[in-house]
Amino acid sequence: MIDKALVFSSTTYRKQCIGLTPPKGIWCHITGTDLVRHQDGTFYILEDNMRCPSGISYVIENRQITKRTFPQLFGSLKVASVSDYPSRLIDMLQYIVSDKTSTPTIALLSPGVYNSAYFEHSFLARQMGIELVEGRDLLIKDDFLFMQTTKGLKKVDILYRRIDDDFMDPRAFRNDSLLGIPGIFDLYKKGHIALANAPGTGIADDKAIYAYVPQIIKYYLGEEAIIPNVPTYICSDPKQMNYVLGHMDELVVKAVDESGGYGMLMGTSASKAEIGDFKLRIQENPRKYIAQPTLNLSRVPTIIDDHFEGRHVDYRPYIIYGKDIYVLPGGLTRVALTKDSLVVNSSQGGGSKDTWVVADQEPQC
Amino acid sequence: MLSRVADSIYWLSRYVERAENMARIVDINLLLILENQLVGDEQWEPIARITGDWDYFSHKYGKTTRENVVEFLTFDMDYPSSILNCIVKARENARSIREIISSEMWEQINKYYLFLTDPASKVDAINSPSEFYHQVKLNSHLFFGITDAVMSHNEGWHFHYLGQMIERADKISRIIDVKYFHMMPHVKDIGTTYDDIQWTYLLRSASGFEMYRKVYQKMLPEKIIEFLILDANFPRSIVYCINKANGALHAISGSKEDSFQNKAEQILGTLRSELVYTDVNQIISLGLHQFTDSFQDKLNILGDSIYETFFAITNTNNQTFKEHAE
């Protein structure tokens, strides 16, 4: 169904994970899938985030602000709550190791204060009442993972890790990583430590693999995908590449393994030089690129200085997979604050908005 | 509690307390100068000296003018103990343990930092120093008040309190030393009105003037020394701080206060006994400066033992990794 070569050539493919069965058979414990609404009114899946999706702290904090700012309006609507996300998250984490211990020690592994998502790591650790650890707080002894405390070593049962696979274990993955814990992948394979999300899930974030998700759903579940993908041209296929090269000015070209709005070209607004540059890049390394038609992302009213203007948005709901699958009734709406921009990433100056899932209303007079 | 986190919370409080005491030291000297116009710039030398960093100061600034000393002790980012540097470091520590401290504590540290980095503060420190240093003290008080009122008095809190008390004990001893530095060049002043004024300001700088009056009424140097070093009830006396630090240390380990389980407890217990079983005459016959000097040395040893007992992180990871890589 998927070309083997496509999988093996992915930069997020981890051959170390062959034969691995994660605890309870769950790989993607936390998913944040990006959705957009096109001018045809349909929601499309724009991309998958199966590694360490971030942004949930903004969802919860934005809601706090709305409730404080518009208590009356908010009170008159039946808005589904997002505030129990941390409880759902910790329930899931406990569930993963529930056959080993009923009182697991859970820790959130962060790269540290200089990471752009550090606020969120700290926020979630605080909300869940778990330790926020860095690689330097941890060590492996007698084949188990311990954190160094004021009262000696304390065993850790599960890590909610907010570090990419690459950096988790310099012995198994990137050997120049200073953030990880050497040997932790071996412990994981032995079942001595649980990790959420499992290593290796990044393969699904590859934007070329993404194109196959509807077929994967059909093959394994015998169902049609409920929310369609954005049509995607995979440049490693020569025919599709030729099409892309001939229609650069109307497509969005993206590097398959980059995120945060990096490594992309908006063909409709790009200069000739930029297009030429990307053409070369595609021809040099077709596997690295995909292209999609330019979607006209829906707009929402946004306060710009002292008045409202329309700004493009996308939407990321969060899904937790533990004992059950839980879809947060709400999510992160990201706003491209620059006029007419379609790039919503916060790393590119995007903002965010509180997003309500409203229950059916009584008819109003 | 993670060793790294305990380390951060301990230093967070030490730095906030250090900033406050630095403000006290500057403030008292400002007032002293107003009392005695004759000495002029010379009067600033003692404060630059008690920091123990006279070489740094004289090398970088040369003259002991009011502007130089204020800049040095308040805003100098190259000087590790300047008020601003203390709060920058306090904030860095706080930032790395935001999930441990309360949001209110973080907000206060942030406000404190923004107050000091506001360009207006540099002007205020020169033009209305009394008000400015008062604000610095209040910012520290507010932080400690919040810490006391909204953070659970758990292990982390005890590390905060341990840090605060050790820092305060150290700085009280340095403030007492200010008096020594002021007296040295002017032995003829002893027993004069000016001498009385100096003692008064010494008490004031520890917010101890009124409390002292309630106990002793008369301004007697040996009583003032006794009050600032040995009074068990005054919260800015050395004995008080050492008693509280001892309590915090034992609360952390859960051991009885008259015993010890680790090096830090042993050293602090010994230091405490020495203080509790000494009297003011012994201190005076030893010499005030010698006493404070030796006390500061002992505190440094205590600080090292706290580090070794609780914070030192064995870097096993890197070692194993290196072995493996080779």
XYZ file of C-alpha atoms in Angstrom:
691
model
C 0.000 0.000 0.000
C 2.820 2.390 0.869
C 6.052 2.163 -1.040
C 8.635 0.579 1.273
C 11.274 2.969 0.044
C 9.130 5.907 1.116
C 9.030 4.630 4.712
C 12.677 3.616 4.932
C 13.866 6.903 3.457
C 11.947 9.050 5.933
C 14.096 11.125 8.277
C 11.709 10.274 11.097
C 11.851 6.516 10.457
C 13.478 4.742 13.441
C 14.707 1.298 12.546
C 15.565 0.785 16.235
C 11.818 0.409 16.846
C 11.419 -2.701 14.680
C 9.756 -5.445 16.696
C 8.796 -3.080 19.484
C 5.459 -3.477 21.264
C 4.776 -0.438 23.412
C 2.953 -0.907 26.749
C -0.754 -1.646 26.159
C -0.016 -1.581 22.436
C -0.415 2.205 22.296
C 2.010 4.285 20.246
C 0.368 7.692 19.989
C -0.872 8.628 23.427
C -1.236 12.277 22.586
C -2.084 13.560 19.152
C -2.609 17.097 17.940
C -3.953 17.108 14.415
C -4.079 20.352 12.463
C -7.375 21.091 10.720
C -8.248 23.881 8.323
C -11.471 25.007 6.715
C -11.252 25.834 3.022
C -13.494 28.235 1.094
C -15.651 25.253 0.112
C -16.681 25.073 3.784
C -15.103 21.664 4.294
C -12.673 20.869 7.121
C -9.465 19.216 5.941
C -6.666 17.531 7.842
C -3.637 19.692 7.150
C -1.029 17.673 9.011
C -0.490 15.194 11.811
C 1.527 15.762 14.970
C 2.223 12.438 16.599
C 5.475 13.186 18.414
C 5.143 15.920 21.020
C 2.280 18.171 19.947
C 2.394 21.399 21.928
C -0.069 24.208 22.528
C -2.504 22.708 25.023
C -1.429 25.147 27.729
C -2.590 28.015 25.496
C -5.977 26.341 25.155
C -6.440 26.163 28.899
C -4.980 29.606 29.606
C -7.016 31.253 26.804
C -10.156 29.789 28.304
C -9.257 31.173 31.730
C -8.847 34.613 30.203
C -12.176 34.437 28.355
C -13.979 33.383 31.483
C -12.463 36.249 33.418
C -13.136 38.796 30.658
C -16.659 37.818 29.569
C -18.212 36.022 32.522
C -21.802 36.931 31.564
C -21.569 35.965 27.917
C -19.741 32.813 28.811
C -22.275 31.886 31.465
C -25.184 32.163 29.032
C -23.709 29.610 26.609
C -23.188 25.933 27.118
C -19.501 25.779 26.355
C -17.845 22.402 26.822
C -15.043 22.516 29.396
C -11.394 22.066 28.461
C -10.054 22.352 31.977
C -9.991 18.649 32.762
C -7.353 17.946 30.109
C -4.552 17.566 32.702
C -6.660 15.023 34.641
C -7.310 13.075 31.451
C -3.633 13.180 30.657
C -2.555 11.835 34.033
C -5.262 9.149 33.950
C -3.856 8.008 30.634
C -0.274 8.023 31.919
C -1.258 5.969 34.967
C -3.195 3.567 32.773
C -0.176 2.771 30.607
C 1.697 1.230 33.549
C -1.371 0.090 35.509
C -0.441 -3.603 35.245
C 2.932 -2.861 36.849
C 2.070 -0.471 39.676
C -0.953 1.341 41.028
C 1.147 4.205 42.376
C 3.501 5.022 39.514
C 6.049 7.816 39.657
C 5.380 9.967 36.627
C 7.662 12.690 35.367
C 7.594 15.122 32.475
C 10.885 15.176 30.595
C 11.710 18.632 29.240
C 14.763 19.910 27.379
C 14.875 22.754 29.943
C 14.166 26.476 30.325
C 15.599 27.434 26.961
C 13.072 25.349 25.034
C 10.326 27.469 23.464
C 7.627 25.212 24.952
C 9.116 25.281 28.453
C 6.194 27.278 29.766
C 3.895 24.470 28.702
C 6.079 21.754 30.216
C 6.077 23.594 33.507
C 2.359 24.324 33.250
C 1.415 20.686 32.664
C 3.730 19.369 35.375
C 2.157 21.838 37.807
C -1.382 20.987 36.739
C -0.741 17.260 37.087
C 1.398 17.534 40.226
C 4.244 15.548 38.693
C 7.978 16.206 38.629
C 9.407 18.230 35.771
C 12.741 16.628 34.998
C 15.613 17.269 32.628
C 18.080 14.692 31.336
C 20.620 15.770 33.954
C 18.207 14.865 36.766
C 17.978 11.264 35.602
C 20.289 8.296 35.667
C 20.085 4.609 34.960
C 21.043 2.143 37.644
C 20.508 -1.616 37.695
C 18.434 -1.356 34.513
C 15.895 1.070 35.927
C 15.501 4.813 35.606
C 15.972 7.032 38.643
C 15.756 10.720 39.394
C 18.210 12.350 41.768
C 16.404 13.806 44.753
C 17.429 15.388 48.025
C 16.715 12.038 49.672
C 18.621 9.901 47.206
C 17.511 8.133 44.038
C 13.852 7.673 43.234
C 12.626 5.225 40.602
C 10.635 6.645 37.699
C 7.968 4.478 36.052
C 6.827 6.621 33.176
C 8.084 9.644 31.318
C 5.801 12.022 29.489
C 8.578 13.104 27.227
C 8.621 16.443 25.467
C 11.911 15.725 23.728
C 12.055 14.347 20.204
C 13.117 10.720 19.624
C 16.327 12.006 18.173
C 17.459 13.566 21.431
C 16.111 10.995 23.893
C 19.017 8.628 23.949
C 22.431 9.509 22.521
C 23.314 5.828 22.531
C 20.333 4.724 20.435
C 19.679 7.843 18.354
C 21.638 11.052 17.861
C 24.935 10.628 19.626
C 25.532 14.375 19.906
C 22.478 14.909 22.086
C 23.197 16.339 25.517
C 19.553 16.420 26.542
C 18.751 12.754 26.762
C 19.563 9.789 28.939
C 22.048 7.322 27.453
C 20.591 3.828 27.528
C 16.961 4.758 28.141
C 15.837 3.178 24.885
C 17.177 -0.198 26.086
C 15.190 0.168 29.311
C 12.154 0.977 27.266
C 12.568 -2.153 25.178
C 12.874 -4.191 28.373
C 9.661 -2.649 29.667
C 11.417 -0.983 32.606
C 10.258 2.494 31.701
C 7.178 3.620 29.795
C 7.297 6.544 27.388
C 4.515 8.698 26.001
C 4.503 9.077 23.090
C 6.351 5.948 22.028
C 9.556 6.484 20.062
C 9.118 6.106 16.345
C 5.733 7.790 15.993
C 7.373 10.573 14.017
C 7.114 8.430 10.905
C 3.454 9.459 10.701
C 4.409 13.144 10.824
C 6.317 12.784 7.584
C 4.223 14.826 5.193
C 4.642 12.249 2.425
C 3.424 9.423 4.682
C 0.532 11.692 5.704
C -0.748 11.496 2.141
C -1.443 7.786 2.653
C -3.462 8.104 5.851
C -6.884 7.814 4.125
C -5.701 4.579 2.477
C -4.322 3.312 5.798
C -7.681 3.946 7.434
C -9.475 2.147 4.622
C -7.100 -0.840 4.760
C -7.121 -1.364 8.526
C -10.620 -0.229 9.424
C -12.511 -0.740 6.206
C -13.899 2.775 6.561
C -13.630 6.039 4.689
C -11.827 8.814 6.551
C -14.416 11.134 8.115
C -12.312 14.235 7.596
C -10.543 14.362 4.221
C -6.863 15.036 3.665
C -5.650 17.990 1.644
C -4.739 16.565 -1.799
C -0.986 16.018 -1.707
C 1.620 15.614 -4.442
C 4.559 13.459 -3.394
C 7.640 14.687 -5.206
C 9.532 11.398 -4.915
C 7.076 10.131 -7.540
C 8.496 11.494 -10.845
C 5.061 12.107 -12.406
C 3.814 14.027 -9.407
C 7.066 15.950 -9.221
C 6.708 17.060 -12.806
C 3.238 18.339 -12.069
C 4.546 20.230 -9.045
C 7.417 21.788 -10.979
C 4.967 22.993 -13.614
C 2.541 24.541 -11.134
C 4.806 26.073 -8.523
C 2.975 29.406 -8.588
C -0.291 27.909 -7.401
C 0.923 25.301 -4.906
C 2.264 25.278 -1.383
C 5.525 23.327 -1.213
C 6.553 21.855 2.125
C 9.562 19.947 3.409
C 8.247 16.605 4.690
C 10.191 16.683 7.925
C 9.944 20.272 9.005
C 7.370 22.077 11.059
C 6.797 25.439 12.637
C 6.342 27.071 9.209
C 9.957 26.408 8.241
C 11.066 24.908 4.909
C 7.949 25.933 3.028
C 7.092 27.988 -0.023
C 3.756 29.705 -0.625
C 3.754 29.589 -4.430
C 1.038 32.219 -4.873
C 2.997 34.917 -3.115
C 6.580 33.801 -3.749
C 8.985 35.720 -5.976
C 10.434 34.187 -9.129
C 13.785 33.756 -7.425
C 12.207 31.905 -4.498
C 10.324 29.615 -6.843
C 13.497 28.929 -8.813
C 15.315 28.140 -5.600
C 12.651 25.682 -4.473
C 12.562 24.026 -7.916
C 16.257 23.290 -7.541
C 15.780 22.023 -4.037
C 12.977 19.679 -5.128
C 15.019 18.298 -8.016
C 18.022 17.753 -5.781
C 16.058 15.912 -3.122
C 12.539 15.025 -4.278
C 11.898 12.779 -1.242
C 12.147 15.829 1.008
C 9.203 17.679 -0.561
C 5.478 17.480 -1.054
C 3.110 20.046 -2.514
C -0.518 20.901 -1.889
C -2.999 23.237 -3.527
C -3.177 26.594 -1.787
C -6.069 26.440 0.605
C -7.939 29.570 1.410
C -7.921 29.134 5.158
C -11.073 30.439 6.794
C -10.881 33.776 8.569
C -12.127 35.002 11.914
C -12.580 38.557 13.192
C -9.472 39.637 15.053
C -8.769 42.821 16.963
C -6.008 44.664 15.131
C -5.069 47.883 16.935
C -8.474 49.481 17.542
C -10.731 47.651 15.093
C -11.640 44.219 13.744
C -10.032 42.662 10.697
C -10.256 39.182 9.222
C -7.290 36.892 9.861
C -6.645 33.339 8.670
C -6.777 30.519 11.210
C -6.249 26.812 11.616
C -7.362 24.554 14.399
C -5.690 21.852 16.492
C -7.832 19.604 18.684
C -6.041 17.269 21.091
C -6.646 13.549 21.361
C -5.584 11.352 24.270
C -5.373 7.614 23.753
C -5.323 5.615 26.994
C -8.011 3.293 28.272
C -10.354 5.083 25.865
C -9.860 7.650 23.192
C -10.690 11.145 24.363
C -11.093 14.068 22.004
C -10.856 17.399 23.792
C -14.035 19.399 23.141
C -12.089 22.483 22.152
C -8.616 23.091 20.868
C -6.031 25.543 19.765
C -7.088 28.026 17.124
C -3.956 29.542 15.669
C -4.145 32.938 13.990
C -1.858 34.380 11.340
C -1.647 37.922 12.710
C -0.061 39.362 9.577
C -2.694 40.530 7.100
C -3.402 37.949 4.346
C -0.747 35.586 5.711
C -1.566 31.886 5.756
C 1.241 30.968 8.134
C -0.259 30.550 11.573
C 2.694 29.070 13.444
C 3.562 30.812 16.693
C 7.223 30.567 15.721
C 6.316 32.856 12.785
C 4.477 35.427 14.868
C 1.077 33.724 14.986
C -1.368 34.193 17.834
C -4.040 32.008 19.333
C -7.705 32.188 20.263
C -9.998 30.485 22.698
C -12.230 28.026 20.847
C -15.630 26.927 22.017
C -17.507 23.735 21.388
C -21.073 24.776 22.169
C -23.854 22.372 23.104
C -27.220 22.682 21.305
C -28.970 25.846 22.389
C -32.553 26.360 23.408
C -34.230 28.404 20.662
C -34.019 32.048 21.664
C -36.835 34.564 21.366
C 12.251 16.582 45.681
C 14.675 16.774 42.788
C 18.156 17.885 43.825
C 18.243 20.443 41.033
C 14.911 21.897 42.136
C 15.954 22.095 45.801
C 19.125 23.854 44.726
C 17.150 26.394 42.701
C 14.640 27.206 45.407
C 17.406 27.575 48.007
C 19.270 30.044 45.811
C 16.096 31.820 44.758
C 15.543 32.822 48.379
C 19.173 33.539 49.079
C 19.284 36.011 46.196
C 16.053 37.766 47.158
C 17.289 38.098 50.734
C 20.693 39.255 49.500
C 19.114 42.001 47.399
C 17.155 43.224 50.400
C 20.212 43.356 52.624
C 22.214 45.142 49.995
C 19.468 47.777 49.970
C 19.709 48.016 53.749
C 23.459 48.513 53.622
C 23.225 51.288 51.037
C 20.333 52.934 52.800
C 21.984 53.141 56.215
C 25.119 54.637 54.711
C 23.149 57.233 52.841
C 21.664 58.346 56.116
C 25.002 58.321 57.903
C 26.465 60.588 55.288
C 23.727 63.102 55.843
C 24.581 63.132 59.541
C 28.207 63.950 58.967
C 28.902 66.184 55.999
C 32.598 66.401 56.745
C 33.665 63.023 55.528
C 32.193 63.390 52.069
C 33.107 60.753 49.536
C 35.297 58.955 52.050
C 32.180 57.877 53.850
C 31.286 55.675 50.913
C 34.398 53.627 51.154
C 33.216 51.360 53.997
C 30.212 50.095 52.057
C 32.270 49.374 49.038
C 34.667 47.557 51.386
C 32.270 45.384 53.350
C 31.203 43.670 50.189
C 34.598 41.984 50.259
C 35.032 43.124 46.657
C 36.981 46.307 47.173
C 39.549 45.353 44.531
C 36.889 44.931 41.907
C 35.326 48.239 42.853
C 38.472 50.339 42.964
C 39.683 48.791 39.724
C 36.477 49.402 37.815
C 35.272 52.666 39.325
C 38.306 54.360 40.881
C 36.642 57.046 42.977
C 34.239 56.258 45.805
C 31.598 58.752 44.791
C 27.959 58.341 45.643
C 27.098 57.646 41.988
C 29.785 54.996 41.626
C 28.899 53.162 44.798
C 25.170 53.241 44.047
C 25.785 51.948 40.536
C 28.148 49.272 41.840
C 25.866 47.901 44.530
C 22.591 48.368 42.714
C 22.824 48.010 38.959
C 26.264 46.655 38.058
C 25.595 43.537 35.989
C 29.266 42.534 36.165
C 29.207 42.533 39.940
C 27.658 39.250 41.145
C 26.104 40.691 44.303
C 24.548 43.882 42.922
C 20.839 44.134 43.675
C 19.921 43.827 40.020
C 22.183 40.826 39.507
C 20.689 39.112 42.554
C 17.198 39.536 41.195
C 18.207 38.448 37.696
C 19.622 35.268 39.208
C 16.651 34.821 41.518
C 14.404 35.075 38.482
C 16.438 32.545 36.502
C 16.168 30.122 39.382
C 12.454 30.776 39.762
C 11.886 30.262 36.079
C 13.345 26.758 36.174
C 11.067 25.693 39.035
C 7.808 27.367 38.120
C 5.921 24.124 38.643
C 7.192 24.002 42.250
C 6.672 27.573 43.419
C 3.274 29.256 43.239
C 2.286 31.493 40.330
C 2.072 34.430 42.732
C 5.707 33.975 43.735
C 6.728 33.947 40.089
C 4.691 37.076 39.372
C 6.317 38.906 42.273
C 9.834 37.992 41.139
C 8.931 39.210 37.682
C 7.554 42.512 39.001
C 10.639 42.946 41.125
C 12.825 42.412 38.058
C 10.785 44.836 35.944
C 10.943 47.457 38.691
C 14.744 47.262 38.749
C 15.151 47.266 34.981
C 12.814 50.223 34.524
C 15.034 53.100 33.305
C 13.362 55.379 35.860
C 14.864 53.300 38.674
C 18.394 54.424 37.876
C 17.328 58.034 38.197
C 15.380 57.366 41.391
C 18.264 55.548 43.041
C 20.333 58.727 42.782
C 17.627 61.375 43.267
C 15.421 59.768 45.900
C 17.502 56.906 47.242
C 15.555 56.496 50.456
C 12.358 55.833 48.605
C 14.074 53.661 46.016
C 15.813 51.352 48.502
C 12.667 51.219 50.549
C 10.904 49.888 47.449
C 13.632 47.280 46.998
C 13.131 46.088 50.561
C 9.362 46.010 50.126
C 9.692 43.942 46.969
C 11.719 41.349 48.862
C 9.287 41.430 51.775
C 6.390 40.937 49.429
C 8.066 37.931 47.862
C 8.725 36.319 51.235
C 5.237 37.188 52.465
C 3.702 35.535 49.431
C 5.994 32.535 49.796
C 4.940 32.150 53.380
C 1.251 32.604 52.710
C 0.605 30.632 49.545
C 3.229 27.920 49.275
C 2.755 24.673 51.183
C 5.298 24.469 53.976
C 6.718 21.307 52.484
C 10.257 20.234 51.719
C 10.655 22.887 49.025
C 9.542 25.582 51.423
C 12.077 24.445 54.002
C 14.832 24.748 51.413
C 13.630 28.272 50.693
C 13.642 29.114 54.398
C 17.050 27.532 54.932
C 18.449 29.695 52.135
C 16.791 32.836 53.415
C 18.001 32.372 56.995
C 21.585 31.530 56.063
C 21.755 34.506 53.741
C 20.308 36.809 56.360
C 22.703 35.598 59.059
C 25.587 36.233 56.705
C 24.413 39.711 55.811
C 23.638 40.709 59.403
C 27.212 39.896 60.255
C 28.325 42.093 57.361
C 26.082 44.932 58.446
C 27.599 44.742 61.924
C 30.936 44.984 60.174
C 29.916 48.283 58.585
C 30.171 49.745 62.040
C 33.678 48.375 62.362
C 34.742 49.938 59.092
C 33.195 53.253 60.037
C 34.878 53.297 63.438
C 38.338 52.359 62.363
C 39.482 55.658 60.842
C 37.777 57.720 63.528
C 38.647 56.231 66.889
C 38.330 59.673 68.416
C 34.588 59.582 67.699
C 33.933 56.746 70.128
C 31.513 57.799 72.823
C 30.531 60.986 71.007
C 27.125 61.903 69.630
C 28.237 60.777 66.266
C 29.108 57.373 67.660
C 25.616 57.097 69.137
C 24.154 57.970 65.797
C 26.158 55.255 64.134
C 24.897 52.668 66.572
C 21.364 53.864 66.035
C 21.709 53.464 62.310
C 23.206 50.064 62.730
C 20.055 49.008 64.525
C 17.871 50.770 62.011
C 19.515 49.023 59.110
C 18.377 45.754 60.641
C 14.938 47.276 61.352
C 15.890 46.684 64.966
C 15.809 50.136 66.501
C 12.321 49.973 67.956
C 12.618 46.345 68.961
C 15.865 47.084 70.729
C 14.322 49.994 72.583
C 11.604 47.756 73.934
C 14.238 45.504 75.484
C 17.053 47.830 76.566
C 15.992 51.514 76.254
C 19.556 52.847 76.565
C 21.948 52.868 73.597
C 24.795 50.757 74.887
C 27.157 49.316 72.275
C 27.549 45.970 74.010
C 23.778 45.654 74.355
C 23.305 46.494 70.705
C 25.845 43.855 69.735
C 24.156 41.378 72.036
C 20.795 42.210 70.509
C 21.904 41.846 66.888
C 23.908 38.687 67.438
C 22.394 36.808 70.348
C 18.757 37.832 70.812
C 16.701 34.694 70.324
C 13.473 36.527 69.466
C 14.540 39.279 67.117
C 14.119 37.941 63.545
C 17.204 39.689 62.210
C 19.591 38.509 64.882
C 22.229 35.958 63.983
C 21.111 33.456 66.595
C 17.522 33.694 65.466
C 18.510 32.997 61.846
C 20.745 30.099 62.809
C 18.025 28.579 65.001
C 15.506 28.802 62.172
C 17.966 27.464 59.603
C 18.621 24.556 61.925
C 14.880 23.898 62.225
C 14.487 23.959 58.446
C 17.401 21.601 57.932
C 15.935 19.091 60.374
C 12.477 19.449 58.870
C 14.003 18.418 55.537
C 15.622 15.251 56.861
C 13.031 14.520 59.526
C 15.725 13.994 62.175
C 15.589 15.350 65.723
C 17.052 18.811 66.253
C 19.553 17.671 68.841
C 21.045 15.020 66.602
C 22.479 14.856 63.119
C 22.121 12.550 60.139
C 24.301 14.288 57.611
C 27.253 16.601 57.287
C 25.152 19.763 56.913
C 23.254 19.048 60.119
C 26.479 18.351 61.963
C 28.105 21.601 60.899
C 25.051 23.757 61.512
C 24.443 22.078 64.894
C 28.002 22.833 65.962
C 27.771 26.433 64.799
C 24.492 26.877 66.622
C 25.884 25.496 69.895
C 28.853 27.848 69.708
C 26.535 30.815 69.308
C 23.950 29.846 71.856
C 26.534 29.151 74.525
C 28.566 32.289 74.007
C 27.957 35.731 75.538
C 28.545 39.242 74.368
C 31.668 39.757 76.510
C 33.375 36.849 74.808
C 32.508 38.333 71.417
C 33.837 41.746 72.364
C 37.047 40.387 73.854
C 37.593 38.365 70.674
C 36.931 41.504 68.643
C 33.794 42.209 66.674
C 35.474 42.095 63.316
C 37.260 38.825 64.116
C 33.983 37.355 65.292
C 32.043 38.258 62.143
C 34.917 37.200 59.932
C 35.138 33.764 61.477
C 31.352 33.458 61.466
C 31.245 34.148 57.725
C 33.894 31.485 57.130
C 31.819 28.962 59.038
C 28.741 29.868 57.020
C 30.690 29.207 53.836
C 31.640 25.764 55.115
C 27.994 25.183 55.990
C 26.946 26.239 52.477
C 29.390 23.756 50.962
C 28.097 20.950 53.141
C 24.488 21.719 52.182
C 25.517 21.530 48.562
C 27.259 18.200 49.046
C 24.463 16.702 51.122
C 21.504 17.688 48.960
C 22.332 19.276 45.638
C 25.446 17.676 44.209
C 24.402 15.712 41.160
C 26.495 12.700 40.360
C 27.063 12.956 36.664
C 26.718 9.237 36.046
C 25.031 9.701 32.674
C 27.863 11.491 31.015
C 30.439 9.195 32.512
C 28.732 6.051 31.274
C 28.210 7.678 27.951
C 31.840 8.623 27.632
C 32.925 5.136 28.547
C 30.550 3.791 26.006
C 31.662 6.181 23.302
C 35.294 5.322 23.864
